[in-house]
Short mmCIF file of C-alpha atoms and ligand atoms in Angstrom, two decimals:
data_model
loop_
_atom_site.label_atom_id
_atom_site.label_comp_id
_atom_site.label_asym_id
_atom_site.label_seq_id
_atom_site.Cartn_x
_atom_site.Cartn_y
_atom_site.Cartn_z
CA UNK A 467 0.00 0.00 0.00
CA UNK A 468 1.42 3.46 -0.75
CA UNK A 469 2.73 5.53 1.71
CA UNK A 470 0.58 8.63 3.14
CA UNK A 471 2.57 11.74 1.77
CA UNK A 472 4.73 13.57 4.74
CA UNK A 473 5.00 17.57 5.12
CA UNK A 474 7.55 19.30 4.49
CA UNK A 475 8.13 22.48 5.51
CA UNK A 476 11.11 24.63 4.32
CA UNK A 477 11.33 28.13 5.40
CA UNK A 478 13.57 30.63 3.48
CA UNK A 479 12.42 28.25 -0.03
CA UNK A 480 13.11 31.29 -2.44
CA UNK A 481 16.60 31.57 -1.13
CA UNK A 482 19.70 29.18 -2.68
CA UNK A 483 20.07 26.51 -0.52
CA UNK A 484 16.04 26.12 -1.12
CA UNK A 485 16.57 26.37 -4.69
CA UNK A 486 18.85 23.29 -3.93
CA UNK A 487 16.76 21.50 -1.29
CA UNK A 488 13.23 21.19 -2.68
CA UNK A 489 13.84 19.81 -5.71
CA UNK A 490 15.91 16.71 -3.67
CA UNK A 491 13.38 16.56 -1.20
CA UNK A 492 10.85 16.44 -4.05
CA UNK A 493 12.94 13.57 -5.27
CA UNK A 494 12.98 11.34 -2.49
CA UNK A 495 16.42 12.00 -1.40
CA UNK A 496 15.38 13.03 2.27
CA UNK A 497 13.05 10.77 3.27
CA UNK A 498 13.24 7.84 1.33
CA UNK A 499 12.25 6.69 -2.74
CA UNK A 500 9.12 5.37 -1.31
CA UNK A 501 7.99 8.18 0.53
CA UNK A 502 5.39 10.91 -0.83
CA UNK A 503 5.51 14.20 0.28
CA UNK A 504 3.75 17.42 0.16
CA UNK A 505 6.26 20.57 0.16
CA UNK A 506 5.40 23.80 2.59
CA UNK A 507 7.68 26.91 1.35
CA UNK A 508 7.87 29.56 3.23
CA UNK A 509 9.40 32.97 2.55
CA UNK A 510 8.56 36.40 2.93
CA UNK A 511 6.67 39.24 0.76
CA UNK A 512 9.51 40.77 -0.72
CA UNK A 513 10.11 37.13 -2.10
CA UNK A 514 7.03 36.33 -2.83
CA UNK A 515 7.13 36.07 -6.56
CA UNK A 516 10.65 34.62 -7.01
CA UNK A 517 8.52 31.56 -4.35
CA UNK A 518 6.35 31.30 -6.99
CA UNK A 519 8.71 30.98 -9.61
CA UNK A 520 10.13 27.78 -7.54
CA UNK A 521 6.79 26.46 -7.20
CA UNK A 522 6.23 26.82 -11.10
CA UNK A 523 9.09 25.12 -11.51
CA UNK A 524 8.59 22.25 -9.27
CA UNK A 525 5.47 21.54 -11.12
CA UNK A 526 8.13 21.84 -14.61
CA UNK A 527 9.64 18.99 -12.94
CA UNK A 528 6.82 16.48 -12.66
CA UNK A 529 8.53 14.73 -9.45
CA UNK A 530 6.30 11.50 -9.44
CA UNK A 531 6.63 11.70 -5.17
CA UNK A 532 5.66 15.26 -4.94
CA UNK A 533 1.82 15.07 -4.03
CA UNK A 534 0.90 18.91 -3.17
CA UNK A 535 2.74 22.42 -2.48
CA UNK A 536 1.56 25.20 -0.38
CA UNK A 537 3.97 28.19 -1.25
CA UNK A 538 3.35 30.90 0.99
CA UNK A 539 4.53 33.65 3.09
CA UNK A 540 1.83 33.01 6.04
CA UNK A 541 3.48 31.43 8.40
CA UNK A 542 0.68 30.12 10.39
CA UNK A 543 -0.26 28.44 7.01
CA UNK A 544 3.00 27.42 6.14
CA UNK A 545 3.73 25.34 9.68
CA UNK A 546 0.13 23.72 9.83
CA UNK A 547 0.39 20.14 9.80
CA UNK A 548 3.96 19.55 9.02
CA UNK A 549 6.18 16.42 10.53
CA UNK A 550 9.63 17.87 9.00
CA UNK A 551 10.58 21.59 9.33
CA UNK A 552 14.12 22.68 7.70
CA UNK A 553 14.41 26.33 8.87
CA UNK A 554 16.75 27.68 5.91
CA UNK A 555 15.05 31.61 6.16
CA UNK A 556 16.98 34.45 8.00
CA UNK A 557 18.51 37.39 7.50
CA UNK A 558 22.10 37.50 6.10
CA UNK A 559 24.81 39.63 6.90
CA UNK A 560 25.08 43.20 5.24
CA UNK A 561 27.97 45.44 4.69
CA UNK A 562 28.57 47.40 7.84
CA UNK A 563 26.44 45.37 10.31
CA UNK A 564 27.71 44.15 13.15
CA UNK A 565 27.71 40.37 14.65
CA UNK A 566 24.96 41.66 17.27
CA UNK A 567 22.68 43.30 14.41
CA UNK A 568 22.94 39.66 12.73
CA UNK A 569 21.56 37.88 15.46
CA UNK A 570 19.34 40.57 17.01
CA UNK A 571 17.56 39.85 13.38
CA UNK A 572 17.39 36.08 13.34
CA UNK A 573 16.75 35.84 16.82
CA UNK A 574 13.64 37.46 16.59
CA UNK A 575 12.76 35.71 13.27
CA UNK A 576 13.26 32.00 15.71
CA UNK A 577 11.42 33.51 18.54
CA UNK A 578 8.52 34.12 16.37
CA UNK A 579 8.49 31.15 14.09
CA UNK A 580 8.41 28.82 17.41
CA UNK A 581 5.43 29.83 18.23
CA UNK A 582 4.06 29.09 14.54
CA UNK A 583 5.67 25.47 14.60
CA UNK A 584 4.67 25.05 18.66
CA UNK A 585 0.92 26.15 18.05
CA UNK A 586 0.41 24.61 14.00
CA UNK A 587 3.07 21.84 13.53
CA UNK A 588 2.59 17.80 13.97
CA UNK A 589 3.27 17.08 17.18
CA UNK A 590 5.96 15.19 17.21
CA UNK A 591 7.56 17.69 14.10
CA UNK A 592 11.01 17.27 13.49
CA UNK A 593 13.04 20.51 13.21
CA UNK A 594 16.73 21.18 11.53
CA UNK A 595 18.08 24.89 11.67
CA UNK A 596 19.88 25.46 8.83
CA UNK A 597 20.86 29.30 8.97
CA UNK A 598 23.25 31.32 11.02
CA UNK A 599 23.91 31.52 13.89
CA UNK A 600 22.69 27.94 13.30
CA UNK A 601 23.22 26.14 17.19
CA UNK A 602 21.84 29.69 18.69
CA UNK A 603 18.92 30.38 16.00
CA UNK A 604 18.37 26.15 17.00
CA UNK A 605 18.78 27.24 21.02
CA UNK A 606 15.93 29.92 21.20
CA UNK A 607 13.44 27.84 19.03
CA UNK A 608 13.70 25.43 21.05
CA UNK A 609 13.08 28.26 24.27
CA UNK A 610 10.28 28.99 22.67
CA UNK A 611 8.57 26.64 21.84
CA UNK A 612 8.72 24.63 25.08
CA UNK A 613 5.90 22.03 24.18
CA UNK A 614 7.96 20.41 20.88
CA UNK A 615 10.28 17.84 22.66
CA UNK A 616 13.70 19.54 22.99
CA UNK A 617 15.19 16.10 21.09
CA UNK A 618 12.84 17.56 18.18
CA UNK A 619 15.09 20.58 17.71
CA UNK A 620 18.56 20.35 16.14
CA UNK A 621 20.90 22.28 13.61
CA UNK A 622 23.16 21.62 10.96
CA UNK A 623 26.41 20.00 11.18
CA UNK A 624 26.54 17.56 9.05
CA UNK A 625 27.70 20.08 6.46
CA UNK A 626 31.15 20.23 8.27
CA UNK A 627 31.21 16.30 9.21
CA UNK A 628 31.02 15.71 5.80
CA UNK A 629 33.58 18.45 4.50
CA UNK A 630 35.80 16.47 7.26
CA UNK A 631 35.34 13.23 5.62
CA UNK A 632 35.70 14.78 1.81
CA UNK A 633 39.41 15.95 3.19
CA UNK A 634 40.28 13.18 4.31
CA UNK A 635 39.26 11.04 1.60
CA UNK A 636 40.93 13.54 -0.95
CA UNK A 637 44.34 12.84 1.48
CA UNK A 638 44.60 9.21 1.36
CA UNK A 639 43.14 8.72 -2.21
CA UNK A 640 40.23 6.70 -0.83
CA UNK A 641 36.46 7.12 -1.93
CA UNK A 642 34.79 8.86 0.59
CA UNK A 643 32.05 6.17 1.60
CA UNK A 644 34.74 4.53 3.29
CA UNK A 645 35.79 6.98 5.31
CA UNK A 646 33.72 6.72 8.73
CA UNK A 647 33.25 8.33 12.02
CA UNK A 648 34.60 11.78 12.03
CA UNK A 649 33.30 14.31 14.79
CA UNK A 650 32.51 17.56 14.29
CA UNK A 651 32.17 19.62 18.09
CA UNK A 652 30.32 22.07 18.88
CA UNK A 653 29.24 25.53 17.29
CA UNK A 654 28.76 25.81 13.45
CA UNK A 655 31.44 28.36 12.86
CA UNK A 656 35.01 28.81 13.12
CA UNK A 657 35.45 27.19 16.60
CA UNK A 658 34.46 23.74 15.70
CA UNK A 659 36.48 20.90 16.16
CA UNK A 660 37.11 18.60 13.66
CA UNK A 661 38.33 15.59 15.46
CA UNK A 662 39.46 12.22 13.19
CA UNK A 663 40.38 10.28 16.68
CA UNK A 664 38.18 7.90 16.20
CA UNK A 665 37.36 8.04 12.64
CA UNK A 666 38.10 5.14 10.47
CA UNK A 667 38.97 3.64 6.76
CA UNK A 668 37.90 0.94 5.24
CA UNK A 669 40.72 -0.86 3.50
CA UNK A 670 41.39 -4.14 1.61
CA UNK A 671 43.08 -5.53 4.73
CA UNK A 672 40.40 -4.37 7.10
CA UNK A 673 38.97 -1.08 8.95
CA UNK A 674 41.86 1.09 9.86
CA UNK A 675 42.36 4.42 11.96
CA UNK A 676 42.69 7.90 10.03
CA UNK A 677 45.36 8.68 12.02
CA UNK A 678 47.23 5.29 11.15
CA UNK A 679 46.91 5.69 7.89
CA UNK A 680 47.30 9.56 7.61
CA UNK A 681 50.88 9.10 9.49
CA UNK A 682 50.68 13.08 9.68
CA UNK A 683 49.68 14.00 13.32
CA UNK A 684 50.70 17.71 12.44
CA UNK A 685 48.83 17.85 9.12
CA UNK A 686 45.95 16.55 11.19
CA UNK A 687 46.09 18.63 14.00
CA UNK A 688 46.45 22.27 11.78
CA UNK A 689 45.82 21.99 8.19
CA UNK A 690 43.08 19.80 8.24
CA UNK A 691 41.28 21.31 11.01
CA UNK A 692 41.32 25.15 9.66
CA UNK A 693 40.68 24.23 6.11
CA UNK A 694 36.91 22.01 7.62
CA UNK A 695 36.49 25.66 10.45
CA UNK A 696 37.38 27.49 7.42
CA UNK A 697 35.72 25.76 4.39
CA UNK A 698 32.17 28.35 4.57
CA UNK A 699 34.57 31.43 4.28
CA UNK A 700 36.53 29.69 1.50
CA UNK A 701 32.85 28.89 -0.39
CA UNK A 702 31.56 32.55 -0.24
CA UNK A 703 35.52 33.94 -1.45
CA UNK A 704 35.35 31.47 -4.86
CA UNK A 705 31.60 31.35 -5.50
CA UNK A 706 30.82 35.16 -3.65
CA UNK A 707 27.92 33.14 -2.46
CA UNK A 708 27.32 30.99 0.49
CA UNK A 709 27.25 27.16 0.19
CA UNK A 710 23.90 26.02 -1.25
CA UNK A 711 24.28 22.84 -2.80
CA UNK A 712 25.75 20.76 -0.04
CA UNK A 713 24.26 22.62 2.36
CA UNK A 714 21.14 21.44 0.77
CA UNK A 715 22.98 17.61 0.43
CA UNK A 716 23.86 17.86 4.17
CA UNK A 717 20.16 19.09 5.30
CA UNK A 718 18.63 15.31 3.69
CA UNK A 719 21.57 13.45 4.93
CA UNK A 720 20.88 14.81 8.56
CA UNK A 721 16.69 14.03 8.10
CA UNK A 722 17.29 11.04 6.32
CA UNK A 723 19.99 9.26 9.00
CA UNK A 724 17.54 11.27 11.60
CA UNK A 725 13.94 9.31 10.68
CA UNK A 726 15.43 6.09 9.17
CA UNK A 727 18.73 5.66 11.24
CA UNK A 728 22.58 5.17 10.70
CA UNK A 729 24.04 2.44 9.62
CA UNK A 730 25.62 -0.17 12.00
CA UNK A 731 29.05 1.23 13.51
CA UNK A 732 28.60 4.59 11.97
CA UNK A 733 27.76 7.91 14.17
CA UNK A 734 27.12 11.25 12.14
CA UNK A 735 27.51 14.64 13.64
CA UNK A 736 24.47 16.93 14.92
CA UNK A 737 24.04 19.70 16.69
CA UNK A 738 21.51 18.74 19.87
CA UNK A 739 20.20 20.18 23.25
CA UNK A 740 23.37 19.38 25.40
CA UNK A 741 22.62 16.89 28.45
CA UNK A 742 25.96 17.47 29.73
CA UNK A 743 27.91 14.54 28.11
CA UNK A 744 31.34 15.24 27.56
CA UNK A 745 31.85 17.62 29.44
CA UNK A 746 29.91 19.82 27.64
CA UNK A 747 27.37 22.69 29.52
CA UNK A 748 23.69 21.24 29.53
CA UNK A 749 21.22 24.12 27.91
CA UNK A 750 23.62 24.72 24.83
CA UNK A 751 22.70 22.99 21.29
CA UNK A 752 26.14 21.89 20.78
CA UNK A 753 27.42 19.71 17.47
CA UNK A 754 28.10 15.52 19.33
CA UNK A 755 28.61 12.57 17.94
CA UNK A 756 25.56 10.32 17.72
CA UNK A 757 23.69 7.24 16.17
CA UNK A 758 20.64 7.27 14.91
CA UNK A 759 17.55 4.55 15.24
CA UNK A 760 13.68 4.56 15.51
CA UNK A 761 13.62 8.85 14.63
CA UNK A 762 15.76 9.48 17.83
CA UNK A 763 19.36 10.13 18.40
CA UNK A 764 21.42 8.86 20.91
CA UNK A 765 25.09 10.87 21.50
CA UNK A 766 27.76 8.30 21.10
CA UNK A 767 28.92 7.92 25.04
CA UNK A 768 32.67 7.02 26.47
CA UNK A 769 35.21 7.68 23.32
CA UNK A 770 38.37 8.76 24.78
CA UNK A 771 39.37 12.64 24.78
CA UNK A 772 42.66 13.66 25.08
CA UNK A 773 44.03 17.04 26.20
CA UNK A 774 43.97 18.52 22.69
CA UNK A 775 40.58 17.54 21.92
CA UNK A 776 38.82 18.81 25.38
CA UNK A 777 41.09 22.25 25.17
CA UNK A 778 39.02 22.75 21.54
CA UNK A 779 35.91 21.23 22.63
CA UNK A 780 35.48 23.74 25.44
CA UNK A 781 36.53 26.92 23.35
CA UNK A 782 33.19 25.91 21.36
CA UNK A 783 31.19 25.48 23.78
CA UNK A 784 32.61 28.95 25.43
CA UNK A 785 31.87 30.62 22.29
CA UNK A 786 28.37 29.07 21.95
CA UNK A 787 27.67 30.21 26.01
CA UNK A 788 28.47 33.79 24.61
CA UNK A 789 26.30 33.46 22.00
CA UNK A 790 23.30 32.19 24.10
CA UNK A 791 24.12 35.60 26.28
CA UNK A 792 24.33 37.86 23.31
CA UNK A 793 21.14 36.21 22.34
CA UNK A 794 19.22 36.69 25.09
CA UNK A 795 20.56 40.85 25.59
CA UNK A 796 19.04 41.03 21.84
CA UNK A 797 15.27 39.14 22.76
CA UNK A 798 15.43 41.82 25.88
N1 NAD B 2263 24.45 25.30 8.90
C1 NAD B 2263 25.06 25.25 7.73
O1 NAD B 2263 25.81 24.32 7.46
C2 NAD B 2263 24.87 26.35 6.69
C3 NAD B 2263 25.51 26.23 5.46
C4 NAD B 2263 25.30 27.21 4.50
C5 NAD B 2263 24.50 28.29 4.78
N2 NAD B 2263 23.90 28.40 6.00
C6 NAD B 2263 22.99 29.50 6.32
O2 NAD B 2263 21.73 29.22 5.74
C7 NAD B 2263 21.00 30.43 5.57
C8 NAD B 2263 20.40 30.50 4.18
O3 NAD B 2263 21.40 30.59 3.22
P1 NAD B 2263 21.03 30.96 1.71
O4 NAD B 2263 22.32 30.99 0.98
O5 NAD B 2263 19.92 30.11 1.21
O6 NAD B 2263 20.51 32.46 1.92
P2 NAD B 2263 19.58 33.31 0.98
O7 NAD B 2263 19.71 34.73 1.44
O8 NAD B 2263 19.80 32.95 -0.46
O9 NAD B 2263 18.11 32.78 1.37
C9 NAD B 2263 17.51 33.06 2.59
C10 NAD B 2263 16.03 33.17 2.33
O10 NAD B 2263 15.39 33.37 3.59
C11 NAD B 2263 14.33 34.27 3.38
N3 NAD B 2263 13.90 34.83 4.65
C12 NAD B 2263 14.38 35.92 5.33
N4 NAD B 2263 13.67 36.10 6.45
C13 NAD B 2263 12.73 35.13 6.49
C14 NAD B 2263 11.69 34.81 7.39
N5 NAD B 2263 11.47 35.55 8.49
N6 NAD B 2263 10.91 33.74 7.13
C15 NAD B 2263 11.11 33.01 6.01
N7 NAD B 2263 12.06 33.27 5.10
C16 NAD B 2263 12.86 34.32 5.35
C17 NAD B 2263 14.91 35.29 2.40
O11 NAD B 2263 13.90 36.05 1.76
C18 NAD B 2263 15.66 34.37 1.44
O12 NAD B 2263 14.83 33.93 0.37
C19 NAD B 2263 21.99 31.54 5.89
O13 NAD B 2263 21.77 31.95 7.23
C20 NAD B 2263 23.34 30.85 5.76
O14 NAD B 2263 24.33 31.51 6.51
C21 NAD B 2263 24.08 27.44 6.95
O1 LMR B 2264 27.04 31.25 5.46
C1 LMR B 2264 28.17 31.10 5.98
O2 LMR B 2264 28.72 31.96 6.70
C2 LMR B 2264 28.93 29.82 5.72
C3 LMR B 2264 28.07 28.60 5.86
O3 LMR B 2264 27.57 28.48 7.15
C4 LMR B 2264 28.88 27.38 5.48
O4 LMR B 2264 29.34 26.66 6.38
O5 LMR B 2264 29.09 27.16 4.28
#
């Protein structure tokens, strides 16, 4: 019997990781080639027409799994019903403003649209926070909208987790499915960590550490980390635009590991309402390893962390702690 379709919701749908994302989700890529679904775009009036342009164009497309689109800038209409919600809209940075004018804008925009997705979505909606600040944007949705489950509410990481796994497959030469297990800490910006500690290879004589096989401790504790904390500036410099495309790859690998789980021995990267493991401050949505099974993720609990790894995982979270306070003086 055929599936009953799923909504979608994607906010920010006119901008260019939208552009990127519908037609994928349209295409099964998300949440499964079996599974119908019915797209909610979201964007606002100034956008309004270029929305409808991606709407015409979806319909161009004849996507046999898309069954419906509501393209809107009604955000009451656009959150009614849905199960997924990737929050892509928000306001990007302008010459001359300042860090605190950037989130004093988006902060507001997730304080508001919480209430929409609280009050209209499915309850047990599924939320990814795509735009920047991404963990602190993720942080006050979830604040404010205190009946979705606070396991509902995540951001995007997986961006960087994979960018990790692309370098190091591009190192050793290998294809980059087998190349498993890297860890990407903390905040969505410069501060991550990158961490291959526990991240593996598969190779004709077995699975293998990265760091065995690298043999380049000080390539892997410099290089590699600033070029994976450094790839989004690198993006905007050659393409003077922001990553869209594997942003938009990275949003349906996150939903799609999130509802239908990770393989067997294989943890992704997500950015989650802290619980204190590792270390890390409870009340912060902060990037951890985890597995996925049954729509829920677990964080991956007891890997080792050495002194190099904690001194980086708590600059993170320090920055993130800052940003929850800058937050909060913005909301006031
Ligand atoms: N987490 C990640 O890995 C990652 C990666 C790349 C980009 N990003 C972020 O994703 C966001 C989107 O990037 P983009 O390149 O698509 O930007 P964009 O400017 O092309 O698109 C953003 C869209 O959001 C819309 N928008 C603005 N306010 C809105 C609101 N209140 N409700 C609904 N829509 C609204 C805009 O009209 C625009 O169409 C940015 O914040 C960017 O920094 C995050
Ligand atoms: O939009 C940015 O600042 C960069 C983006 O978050 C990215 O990681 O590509």
């Amino acid at each position: 019997m055929a599936k009953e379709p799923v909504r979608v919701l994607v906010t920010g749908a006119a901008g260019q990781i939208g552009y990127a994302l519908v037609p994928m989700i349209a295409r099964g890529v998300m949440l499964g080639a079996d599974q119908p679904v019915i797209l909610h775009m979201l964007d606002i009036p100034p956008a309004a027409e270029a929305l409808n342009g991606v709407k015409m164009e979806l319909l161009d497309a004849a996507f046999p799994l898309l069954k419906g689109i509501v393209a809107t800038t009604d955000v009451v209409e656009a959150c009614t019903g849905v199960s997924v919600a990737v929050m892509v809209g928000g306001f990007p940075r302008k010459d001359g403003m300042e860090r605190k004018d950037v989130m004093s804008k988006n902060v507001s925009i997730y304080k508001s649209q919480a209430s929409a997705l609280e009050a209209h979505a499915a309850p047990s909606c599924k939320v990814l926070v795509v735009a920047n600040p991404a963990n602190t944007n993720a942080l006050i949705l979830k604040e404010f909208a205190p009946s979705i489950p606070e396991k509902n509410i995540t951001c995007l990481t997986r961006l960087d987790h994979n960018r990790a796994l692309g370098q190091i497959a591009e190192k050793l030469n290998v294809q980059v499915t087998d190349v498993r297990n890297a860890i990407i800490w903390g905040n969505h910006s410069s501060t991550q960590y990158p961490d291959v500690n526990h991240a593996t290879v598969k190779t004709p004589s077995g699975e293998k550490p990265v760091r065995e096989l690298v043999a380049d401790d000080e390539w892997l504790n410099t290089e590699f980390i600033s070029t994976v904390q450094q790839r989004g500036a690198a993006i905007i410099k050659a393409r003077k635009q922001s990553s869209a495309l594997s942003a938009a790859s990275s949003a349906c690998d996150h939903i799609r590991d999130w509802v239908l789980g990770t393989p067997e021995g294989t943890y992704v990267s997500m950015g989650v309402y802290s619980d204190g493991s590792y270390g890390v401050p409870a009340g912060l949505i902060y990037s951890f390893p985890v597995t996925c099974s049954g729509g829920e993720w677990t964080i991956v609990q007891g890997l080792p962390i050495d002194e190099f790894s904690r001194k980086k995982m708590d600059a993170t979270a320090q920055e993130l702690s800052e940003e929850k306070t800058l937050a909060y003086s913005c909301l006031n």
